[in-house]
Amino acid sequence: MRVARNKVKYIFITGGVISSLGKGIAAASIGLLLRSRGLRVTVQKFDPYLNVDPGTMSPFQHGEVYVTNDGAETDLDLGHYERFLDTDTTKHNNATTGQIYYEVISKERRGDYLGATVQVIPHITDEIRRRFEALAKGGEYDVIITEIGGTVGDIESLPFLEAMRQFMFSKGRKNAISVHVTLVPYIRAAGEIKTKPTQHSVKTLLEIGIQPDILICRSEEPLNKAVREKIALFTNVEMDCVVDAHDVPTIYEVPLQFLEEELDDIVLEKLDLTCPRPVLKDWKKFVERVKNPAAEVRIAVCGKYTDHQDAYKSISESFVHAGAANNVRTNLTWVRAEDIEKDGPEKYLGEVHGLLVAPGFGERGIEGKIGAVRYVRENGIPFFGICLGLQCAVIEFARNVCGLARANSTEFKQTDQNVIDMMIEQKKVTAYGGTMRLGAYPCKIKKGTVAYRAYKTEHVSERHRHRYEVNNAFRETLQQHGMVFSGICPSNQLAEIIELPDHPWFVAGQFHPELRSRATRPHPLFREFVRAALEHSQK
Ligand code: GLN
């Protein structure tokens, strides 16, 4: 059966009642279902805050900054889109109020508005509308899913909702639909499921002129028929379109839950599309393994934001993917680097099967991380370092193996042994204000190394977000003492991957492999790290 591809179709996802209902997962899941039916789908996110991008926001507040291939610092929901849909997003997949105002104000300063009074309606809403369909221009997609951040009723999201109303009206009912994700709470004391918050949320949408086509009802327990009927009656949403999205053990089960609810058929019917049956064999196998693994491994993740696990979202998801590939569950224990400084590594790392030292910025806890690397290097425990994790491993090796006692990173301390330093090229960039190496760079893998056995290819591409690099002036010394540089960036000769061949598994990358791991296509280094941890656990 051929998929009709004459017109781009739009799905808007809004959220009601409270935040954190999993709009991003809902958007990614609908995307996956439509893709499994042969459609070319992308998902974009519009965020109502004034920051131009989340790059400057603290991970404590906003969670991880997700970096795309083209070097945009974006919202972590883009990570879900990439992991579920197994596609790359770009800077065009994320827009913020800050960016939109920036654009409009720049136009105003240039005189583009020819003396008109510049206002939220129509100038801001027009700019939002332009961006709603920016991804449609290249002809690459059949369906564009747009997630509107925030909660319906917030002052901040109003211009987005007004733009959405206008946009849907201009495209017509069969070309643009509205999906509202809402909460249906269970009140334990009364033993009852309550529909009132959902009714109110839909009323708020109706006030703005948006009638949702589909409701995704998040709840602790499955919704019964009476509850669905009641919601349908009070929201003008057909009963079939009141979708039950009760809690499931893993986010990766959500697409299968939606499939069960026939949400894919509902969406296709509303958008007037005819498609082949869904193909989800690999996904089902993956979910089955996530839920019922054959074994477990314990991995310590040492970092700075361990109380805010959203700060390491992509890392924990990468472990789910890599675990499934090895048919194990990876139990992560979060270790605060400062606790290692206080109590020593043994207490926290004595019982684990692997250590990952996480990315990060700033000096806090750095000696704890270096101490942790030393412990696992000396005790033959599998080690995986990411970005700052690589830098800690190089400093540790320089100090304790190469005898460079003052080895450090210029980020923390200026010494005559800055094995991690800002490279000349980067210094030039700094002078122009853009201070980080951001986005995808090529990496050439050296044959015969652990990295090559993982990737099984010589040419790969990985994403970066950092300022400092291994200082090439010390590479010779590090090599002489046994460190192997198994990945090098061919365009600038910077070290990308290091490893220690006389250790069971000791590998670190200057890039962020967690940004390239996909549910059914785990990152090779994560996959092999978990395999090494599994072997270590069986010793
Ligand atoms: N702070 C280090 C740098 O800027 C590492 C950054 C990171 O781990 N993402 O180079």
Coordinates of C-alpha atoms and ligand atoms in Angstrom, one line a residue:
M1 CA 0.0 0.0 0.0
R2 CA 1.3 3.4 -0.9
V3 CA 1.4 6.2 1.7
A4 CA -0.3 9.4 0.5
R5 CA 2.4 12.1 0.5
N6 CA 0.9 15.1 -1.1
K7 CA 0.5 17.3 1.9
V8 CA 2.3 17.7 5.2
K9 CA 0.1 16.9 8.2
Y10 CA 0.5 18.5 11.6
I11 CA -0.1 17.2 15.1
F12 CA 0.1 19.6 18.1
I13 CA 0.6 18.3 21.6
T14 CA -0.3 20.4 24.6
G15 CA -0.3 19.6 28.3
G16 CA -2.9 20.3 31.0
V17 CA -3.3 20.4 34.7
I18 CA 0.3 19.9 35.8
S19 CA 3.8 19.7 34.2
S20 CA 5.9 16.5 33.9
L21 CA 3.0 14.5 32.5
G22 CA 5.3 13.1 29.8
K23 CA 4.2 15.2 26.8
G24 CA 7.6 14.6 25.3
I25 CA 7.2 10.8 25.6
A26 CA 3.7 11.1 24.2
A27 CA 4.9 13.1 21.2
A28 CA 7.8 10.6 20.6
S29 CA 5.5 7.6 21.0
I30 CA 3.0 8.9 18.5
G31 CA 5.9 9.7 16.2
L32 CA 7.2 6.2 16.5
L33 CA 3.8 4.6 15.7
L34 CA 3.3 6.8 12.7
R35 CA 6.8 6.0 11.5
S36 CA 6.2 2.3 12.0
R37 CA 3.3 2.7 9.5
G38 CA 5.6 4.1 6.8
L39 CA 5.3 7.8 7.4
R40 CA 8.3 10.2 7.5
V41 CA 7.9 11.9 10.8
T42 CA 9.7 14.5 12.9
V43 CA 9.0 16.1 16.2
Q44 CA 9.7 19.6 17.3
K45 CA 9.4 21.4 20.6
F46 CA 8.4 25.0 21.4
D47 CA 9.5 26.2 24.8
P48 CA 7.8 29.2 26.5
Y49 CA 10.8 30.6 28.4
L50 CA 12.9 33.7 27.5
N51 CA 16.3 32.1 27.3
V52 CA 17.4 31.9 23.7
D53 CA 18.4 28.3 24.2
P54 CA 18.8 26.1 27.3
G55 CA 22.7 26.2 26.9
T56 CA 22.9 28.8 29.7
M57 CA 20.4 27.1 32.0
S58 CA 21.6 25.1 35.1
P59 CA 21.2 21.4 34.8
F60 CA 19.9 21.6 38.4
Q61 CA 16.9 23.5 37.1
H62 CA 16.3 22.4 33.6
G63 CA 17.9 19.0 33.3
E64 CA 20.3 18.0 30.6
V65 CA 21.2 20.2 27.6
Y66 CA 20.7 18.1 24.5
V67 CA 23.1 18.9 21.7
T68 CA 22.2 18.2 18.1
N69 CA 24.5 17.3 15.2
D70 CA 24.5 20.9 14.0
G71 CA 25.6 22.0 17.4
A72 CA 22.4 23.5 18.8
E73 CA 21.9 23.3 22.6
T74 CA 18.4 22.2 23.0
D75 CA 15.7 20.9 25.3
L76 CA 16.1 17.3 26.7
D77 CA 12.8 16.3 25.0
L78 CA 14.7 16.3 21.7
G79 CA 16.6 13.4 23.2
H80 CA 13.4 11.4 23.5
Y81 CA 12.5 12.2 20.0
E82 CA 15.8 10.9 18.7
R83 CA 15.9 7.8 20.9
F84 CA 12.3 6.8 20.0
L85 CA 12.3 7.7 16.3
D86 CA 16.0 6.8 15.6
T87 CA 16.4 10.1 13.6
D88 CA 18.6 13.1 14.0
T89 CA 17.0 16.4 15.0
T90 CA 18.5 19.8 14.2
K91 CA 18.4 23.4 15.6
H92 CA 15.1 23.8 13.7
N93 CA 13.5 21.2 16.0
N94 CA 13.6 23.5 19.1
A95 CA 12.4 27.1 19.4
T96 CA 12.0 29.2 22.5
T97 CA 10.1 32.4 23.2
G98 CA 13.5 34.0 23.6
Q99 CA 14.5 33.1 20.0
I100 CA 11.1 34.2 18.6
Y101 CA 11.3 37.6 20.3
Y102 CA 14.9 38.0 19.3
E103 CA 14.0 37.4 15.7
V104 CA 11.0 39.8 15.8
I105 CA 13.0 42.6 17.6
S106 CA 15.9 42.2 15.1
K107 CA 13.5 42.7 12.3
E108 CA 12.0 45.7 14.0
R109 CA 15.5 47.2 14.4
R110 CA 16.2 46.6 10.7
G111 CA 13.1 48.5 9.8
D112 CA 11.4 45.4 8.2
Y113 CA 8.0 46.3 9.6
L114 CA 8.0 49.7 7.8
G115 CA 6.7 51.7 10.7
A116 CA 4.0 49.4 11.9
T117 CA 3.4 49.0 15.6
V118 CA 5.0 45.6 16.5
Q119 CA 2.8 43.5 18.7
V120 CA 2.4 40.0 20.1
I121 CA -0.5 39.5 17.7
P122 CA 0.2 39.3 14.8
H123 CA 4.0 39.7 14.8
I124 CA 5.0 37.2 17.5
T125 CA 2.3 34.8 16.5
D126 CA 3.2 35.1 12.8
E127 CA 6.8 34.3 13.6
I128 CA 5.7 31.2 15.6
R129 CA 3.5 30.1 12.7
R130 CA 6.4 30.5 10.3
R131 CA 8.4 28.2 12.6
F132 CA 5.6 25.6 12.9
E133 CA 6.1 24.8 9.3
A134 CA 9.7 25.6 8.8
L135 CA 10.6 21.8 8.8
A136 CA 8.1 21.2 6.1
K137 CA 10.0 23.2 3.5
G138 CA 12.6 20.5 2.5
G139 CA 9.9 18.0 1.6
E140 CA 11.5 15.4 4.0
Y141 CA 8.4 14.8 6.2
D142 CA 4.9 13.6 5.9
V143 CA 4.0 14.5 9.5
I144 CA 5.3 17.2 11.8
I145 CA 4.5 16.8 15.5
T146 CA 4.9 19.9 17.6
E147 CA 5.1 19.8 21.3
I148 CA 4.2 23.0 23.1
G149 CA 6.1 23.2 26.3
G150 CA 4.5 24.4 29.6
T151 CA 0.9 23.9 30.8
V152 CA -2.3 25.2 29.3
G153 CA -3.4 28.2 31.3
D154 CA 0.2 29.6 31.8
I155 CA 0.6 33.2 30.7
E156 CA 3.8 32.3 28.9
S157 CA 2.3 29.8 26.5
L158 CA -0.6 31.9 25.3
P159 CA 1.0 33.3 22.2
F160 CA 1.9 29.7 21.2
L161 CA -1.6 28.5 21.6
E162 CA -3.0 31.5 19.7
A163 CA -0.6 30.8 16.9
M164 CA -1.6 27.1 17.0
R165 CA -5.3 28.0 16.8
Q166 CA -4.7 30.2 13.7
F167 CA -2.4 27.7 12.1
M168 CA -4.8 24.8 12.5
F169 CA -7.6 26.9 11.1
S170 CA -5.6 27.9 8.1
K171 CA -4.6 24.3 7.4
G172 CA -8.0 22.8 7.8
R173 CA -9.4 20.0 10.0
K174 CA -7.9 17.1 8.1
N175 CA -4.4 18.5 8.1
A176 CA -3.8 19.6 11.6
I177 CA -5.0 18.1 14.8
S178 CA -4.7 18.8 18.5
V179 CA -3.7 16.3 21.2
H180 CA -4.0 17.3 24.8
V181 CA -2.2 15.4 27.5
T182 CA -3.9 15.7 30.8
L183 CA -4.0 14.2 34.3
V184 CA -6.8 12.1 35.7
P185 CA -5.8 11.7 39.3
Y186 CA -6.8 8.9 41.6
I187 CA -7.9 10.1 45.0
R188 CA -7.0 7.3 47.4
A189 CA -9.1 8.5 50.4
A190 CA -12.2 8.5 48.2
G191 CA -11.1 5.5 46.2
E192 CA -12.1 7.4 43.1
I193 CA -10.7 8.6 39.7
K194 CA -11.4 12.3 39.2
T195 CA -12.1 13.9 35.9
K196 CA -12.7 17.5 37.0
P197 CA -9.1 18.7 36.4
T198 CA -9.3 17.4 32.8
Q199 CA -12.6 19.1 32.3
H200 CA -11.2 22.4 33.5
S201 CA -8.1 22.0 31.4
V202 CA -10.1 21.4 28.2
K203 CA -12.3 24.4 29.1
T204 CA -9.2 26.6 29.3
L205 CA -8.2 25.3 25.8
L206 CA -11.8 26.0 24.5
E207 CA -11.6 29.6 25.8
I208 CA -8.6 30.1 23.6
G209 CA -10.5 28.6 20.7
I210 CA -8.9 25.1 20.6
Q211 CA -11.1 22.0 20.6
P212 CA -8.8 19.0 21.3
D213 CA -9.3 16.1 18.9
I214 CA -7.6 13.6 21.2
L215 CA -7.1 13.4 25.0
I216 CA -4.3 11.4 26.4
C217 CA -5.2 10.7 30.0
R218 CA -2.3 10.1 32.4
S219 CA -3.4 8.2 35.5
E220 CA -2.1 5.7 38.0
E221 CA -4.8 3.1 37.2
P222 CA -6.5 2.1 33.9
L223 CA -9.5 4.2 33.0
N224 CA -12.9 2.4 33.1
K225 CA -15.6 2.9 30.5
A226 CA -17.7 5.2 32.8
V227 CA -14.7 7.5 33.3
R228 CA -14.1 7.7 29.6
E229 CA -17.7 8.4 28.9
K230 CA -17.8 11.2 31.5
I231 CA -14.6 12.8 30.1
A232 CA -16.0 12.5 26.5
L233 CA -19.3 14.1 27.4
F234 CA -17.8 17.1 29.2
T235 CA -15.0 17.8 26.7
N236 CA -16.6 17.1 23.3
V237 CA -14.0 14.6 22.5
E238 CA -15.3 11.3 21.0
M239 CA -15.0 8.4 23.4
D240 CA -12.6 6.5 21.2
C241 CA -10.3 9.5 21.3
V242 CA -10.1 9.5 25.1
V243 CA -6.9 7.5 25.4
D244 CA -6.0 5.6 28.5
A245 CA -2.3 6.3 29.4
H246 CA -2.0 4.8 32.8
D247 CA 1.5 4.3 34.4
V248 CA 3.6 1.6 32.8
P249 CA 6.9 0.1 34.0
T250 CA 9.0 1.8 31.3
I251 CA 8.6 4.8 29.1
Y252 CA 9.5 2.6 26.1
E253 CA 6.2 0.7 26.7
V254 CA 4.2 3.8 26.0
P255 CA 4.1 3.4 22.2
L256 CA 2.8 -0.2 22.7
Q257 CA 0.2 1.1 25.1
F258 CA -0.9 3.6 22.5
L259 CA -1.0 0.9 19.9
E260 CA -3.3 -1.1 22.2
E261 CA -5.6 1.9 22.3
E262 CA -5.4 2.1 18.5
L263 CA -4.2 5.7 18.8
D264 CA -2.3 5.3 15.5
D265 CA -5.5 4.4 13.6
I266 CA -7.3 7.3 15.3
V267 CA -4.6 9.8 14.3
L268 CA -4.5 8.5 10.7
E269 CA -8.2 8.6 10.3
K270 CA -8.4 12.2 11.6
L271 CA -5.6 13.2 9.3
D272 CA -7.2 11.4 6.4
L273 CA -4.2 9.1 5.8
T274 CA -4.2 5.5 4.7
C275 CA -1.1 3.5 5.7
P276 CA 0.2 -0.1 6.0
R277 CA 0.0 -2.0 9.3
P278 CA 2.6 -1.0 11.9
V279 CA 5.9 -2.8 12.0
L280 CA 7.2 -2.9 15.6
K281 CA 9.0 -6.2 15.9
D282 CA 12.3 -4.8 17.0
W283 CA 10.7 -2.4 19.4
K284 CA 8.6 -5.1 21.1
K285 CA 11.7 -7.3 21.5
F286 CA 13.5 -4.3 23.0
V287 CA 10.7 -3.6 25.5
E288 CA 10.5 -7.3 26.4
R289 CA 14.2 -7.3 27.3
V290 CA 13.9 -4.1 29.3
K291 CA 11.1 -5.6 31.3
N292 CA 12.5 -9.1 31.8
P293 CA 16.3 -9.1 31.6
A294 CA 18.3 -12.3 32.3
A295 CA 20.7 -10.7 34.7
E296 CA 21.6 -7.4 36.5
V297 CA 24.8 -5.3 36.8
R298 CA 25.6 -2.5 39.1
I299 CA 27.1 0.6 37.7
A300 CA 28.2 3.7 39.6
V301 CA 27.8 7.0 37.9
C302 CA 30.0 9.6 39.5
G303 CA 29.1 13.2 38.9
K304 CA 28.0 16.5 40.3
Y305 CA 24.3 16.6 39.7
T306 CA 23.5 13.2 41.1
D307 CA 20.4 14.4 43.0
H308 CA 19.0 15.7 39.7
Q309 CA 18.9 12.8 37.5
D310 CA 17.3 14.7 34.6
A311 CA 20.7 16.3 34.3
Y312 CA 22.0 12.9 33.0
K313 CA 18.9 11.8 31.2
S314 CA 20.6 10.6 28.0
I315 CA 23.2 8.7 30.0
S316 CA 20.6 6.7 32.0
E317 CA 18.6 6.0 28.8
S318 CA 21.8 4.9 27.1
F319 CA 22.2 2.3 29.8
V320 CA 18.7 1.0 29.2
H321 CA 19.5 0.5 25.6
A322 CA 22.9 -1.0 26.2
G323 CA 21.4 -3.2 29.0
A324 CA 18.7 -4.6 26.6
A325 CA 21.4 -5.3 24.0
N326 CA 23.2 -7.4 26.6
N327 CA 19.9 -8.8 28.1
V328 CA 20.7 -7.3 31.5
R329 CA 19.3 -4.6 33.7
T330 CA 21.8 -1.9 34.6
N331 CA 21.2 -0.7 38.1
L332 CA 22.7 2.7 38.4
T333 CA 24.0 4.0 41.7
W334 CA 24.6 7.8 41.7
V335 CA 27.8 8.7 43.5
R336 CA 28.5 12.3 44.5
A337 CA 32.1 13.1 43.6
E338 CA 32.4 15.2 46.8
D339 CA 31.4 12.1 48.9
I340 CA 34.4 10.2 47.4
E341 CA 36.6 13.2 48.4
K342 CA 35.3 12.9 51.9
D343 CA 35.1 9.1 52.5
G344 CA 37.5 7.7 49.8
P345 CA 36.4 5.5 46.8
E346 CA 36.2 2.0 48.5
K347 CA 32.9 2.7 50.3
Y348 CA 31.1 3.7 47.1
L349 CA 32.9 1.6 44.4
G350 CA 33.8 -1.6 46.3
E351 CA 30.7 -3.5 45.2
V352 CA 30.1 -2.1 41.7
H353 CA 30.7 -3.8 38.3
G354 CA 31.6 -0.6 36.5
L355 CA 32.2 3.1 36.9
L356 CA 31.1 5.9 34.6
V357 CA 32.5 9.3 35.3
A358 CA 30.0 11.8 33.9
P359 CA 30.4 15.0 32.0
G360 CA 30.4 18.3 33.9
F361 CA 31.7 21.8 34.3
G362 CA 33.6 23.4 37.2
E363 CA 36.0 22.4 39.8
R364 CA 33.7 21.0 42.5
G365 CA 34.2 17.4 43.2
I366 CA 37.0 17.0 40.7
E367 CA 39.5 15.4 43.0
G368 CA 36.8 12.9 44.0
K369 CA 36.4 11.9 40.3
I370 CA 40.1 11.6 39.8
G371 CA 40.3 9.4 42.9
A372 CA 37.4 7.3 41.6
V373 CA 39.2 6.7 38.3
R374 CA 42.4 5.7 40.1
Y375 CA 40.5 3.2 42.2
V376 CA 38.9 1.4 39.2
R377 CA 42.1 1.6 37.2
E378 CA 44.1 -0.1 39.9
N379 CA 41.4 -2.6 40.8
G380 CA 40.6 -3.7 37.2
I381 CA 36.9 -2.5 37.4
P382 CA 35.5 -1.5 34.0
F383 CA 35.6 2.2 33.4
F384 CA 33.9 4.5 31.0
G385 CA 34.6 8.3 31.0
I386 CA 32.6 10.8 29.2
C387 CA 33.9 14.3 28.3
L388 CA 35.0 15.6 31.7
G389 CA 35.3 11.9 32.6
L390 CA 38.0 11.5 29.9
Q391 CA 39.8 14.6 31.2
C392 CA 39.8 13.1 34.7
A393 CA 41.2 9.8 33.4
V394 CA 44.0 11.6 31.6
I395 CA 44.9 13.8 34.6
E396 CA 44.9 10.7 36.9
F397 CA 47.1 8.7 34.5
A398 CA 49.5 11.6 34.1
R399 CA 49.8 12.1 37.8
N400 CA 50.0 8.5 39.0
V401 CA 51.5 6.6 36.1
C402 CA 53.5 9.2 34.2
G403 CA 54.8 10.9 37.4
L404 CA 53.5 14.3 36.4
A405 CA 52.5 15.4 39.9
R406 CA 51.1 18.8 38.9
A407 CA 49.0 17.4 36.1
N408 CA 45.7 19.3 35.9
S409 CA 43.2 20.9 33.5
T410 CA 43.5 24.7 32.9
E411 CA 39.8 24.8 33.7
F412 CA 40.7 24.1 37.4
K413 CA 44.3 25.1 37.8
Q414 CA 47.1 26.7 35.8
T415 CA 50.2 24.7 36.1
D416 CA 53.2 23.7 34.0
Q417 CA 51.6 20.3 33.4
N418 CA 48.2 21.2 32.0
V419 CA 47.5 17.9 30.3
I420 CA 44.0 19.2 29.6
D421 CA 44.1 22.6 28.0
M422 CA 42.4 24.9 25.7
M423 CA 43.8 24.4 22.2
I424 CA 45.0 27.2 20.0
E425 CA 42.1 26.9 17.6
Q426 CA 39.7 27.0 20.5
K427 CA 41.4 30.1 22.0
K428 CA 40.8 31.9 18.7
V429 CA 37.1 30.9 18.8
T430 CA 36.9 32.2 22.4
A431 CA 38.0 35.6 21.3
Y432 CA 34.8 35.7 19.1
G433 CA 32.5 34.7 21.9
G434 CA 31.5 31.2 20.9
T435 CA 33.4 29.3 23.5
M436 CA 32.6 25.6 23.1
R437 CA 33.3 22.9 20.6
L438 CA 29.7 22.0 19.8
G439 CA 28.0 19.4 17.7
A440 CA 29.2 16.6 15.5
Y441 CA 32.8 16.1 14.5
P442 CA 34.3 13.1 12.6
C443 CA 36.5 10.7 14.6
K444 CA 38.9 8.2 13.1
I445 CA 39.1 4.9 15.0
K446 CA 42.4 3.1 15.2
K447 CA 42.3 -0.5 14.2
G448 CA 43.0 -3.3 16.7
T449 CA 41.7 -1.2 19.7
V450 CA 38.8 -1.8 22.1
A451 CA 37.1 1.2 20.4
Y452 CA 37.4 -0.4 17.0
R453 CA 36.0 -3.7 18.2
A454 CA 33.0 -1.8 19.5
Y455 CA 32.4 0.4 16.5
K456 CA 33.5 -2.1 13.9
T457 CA 34.3 0.7 11.6
E458 CA 37.0 3.3 11.1
H459 CA 35.0 6.4 10.5
V460 CA 32.4 7.6 13.0
S461 CA 30.8 10.9 14.0
E462 CA 30.2 12.0 17.6
R463 CA 28.7 15.1 19.3
H464 CA 30.7 17.5 21.4
R465 CA 30.0 20.1 24.1
H466 CA 33.2 21.2 25.8
R467 CA 35.9 23.8 25.9
Y468 CA 39.0 21.9 26.8
E469 CA 41.0 19.1 25.1
V470 CA 43.8 16.7 25.7
N471 CA 46.9 18.8 25.3
N472 CA 48.8 17.3 22.4
A473 CA 52.1 18.4 23.9
F474 CA 51.7 15.6 26.5
R475 CA 50.4 12.9 24.1
E476 CA 53.8 11.4 23.5
T477 CA 54.4 11.0 27.3
L478 CA 51.0 9.5 27.9
Q479 CA 51.5 7.1 25.0
Q480 CA 54.9 6.0 26.2
H481 CA 53.4 5.0 29.6
G482 CA 50.7 2.8 27.9
M483 CA 47.7 5.1 27.1
V484 CA 46.4 4.4 23.6
F485 CA 44.7 7.2 21.6
S486 CA 42.2 5.0 19.8
G487 CA 40.1 7.8 18.3
I488 CA 41.4 11.1 16.7
C489 CA 39.5 13.8 15.1
P490 CA 41.0 13.9 11.5
S491 CA 40.1 17.6 10.9
N492 CA 41.9 19.0 13.9
Q493 CA 44.1 16.2 15.3
L494 CA 42.5 16.3 18.7
A495 CA 42.2 13.2 20.9
E496 CA 38.7 11.8 20.9
I497 CA 39.0 8.4 22.6
I498 CA 41.6 7.0 25.0
E499 CA 42.0 3.5 26.4
L500 CA 44.3 1.4 28.5
P501 CA 45.0 -2.0 26.8
D502 CA 46.3 -3.7 30.0
H503 CA 43.0 -3.1 31.8
P504 CA 39.9 -5.3 31.4
W505 CA 37.9 -2.3 30.0
F506 CA 39.1 1.3 30.4
V507 CA 37.8 3.6 27.7
A508 CA 36.9 7.3 27.6
G509 CA 35.6 9.7 25.0
Q510 CA 36.0 13.5 24.7
F511 CA 32.5 13.5 23.0
H512 CA 29.1 12.6 24.3
P513 CA 28.2 9.1 23.1
E514 CA 24.9 9.3 25.2
L515 CA 23.6 11.7 22.6
R516 CA 23.7 9.1 19.9
S517 CA 22.2 6.1 21.6
R518 CA 18.9 4.9 20.3
A519 CA 16.4 2.5 21.9
T520 CA 16.9 -0.2 19.3
R521 CA 20.4 0.8 18.3
P522 CA 22.5 1.3 21.4
H523 CA 25.7 3.2 21.3
P524 CA 28.6 0.7 20.7
L525 CA 30.7 2.1 23.6
F526 CA 27.8 1.9 26.1
R527 CA 27.0 -1.6 24.8
E528 CA 30.5 -2.9 25.2
F529 CA 31.0 -1.2 28.6
V530 CA 27.9 -3.0 29.9
R531 CA 29.2 -6.2 28.4
A532 CA 32.5 -5.7 30.3
A533 CA 30.6 -4.9 33.5
L534 CA 28.6 -8.1 33.0
E535 CA 31.7 -10.1 32.6
H536 CA 33.2 -8.5 35.7
S537 CA 30.1 -9.4 37.7
Q538 CA 30.5 -13.0 36.7
K539 CA 34.1 -13.2 38.0
Ligands
GLN1 N1 34.4 21.1 31.6 C1 35.0 20.3 30.5 C2 35.2 21.2 29.3 O1 34.7 22.2 29.1 C3 34.1 19.1 30.2 C4 32.8 19.5 29.6 C5 31.9 18.3 29.6 O2 32.0 17.3 30.3 N2 30.8 18.4 28.8 O3 36.0 20.8 28.5

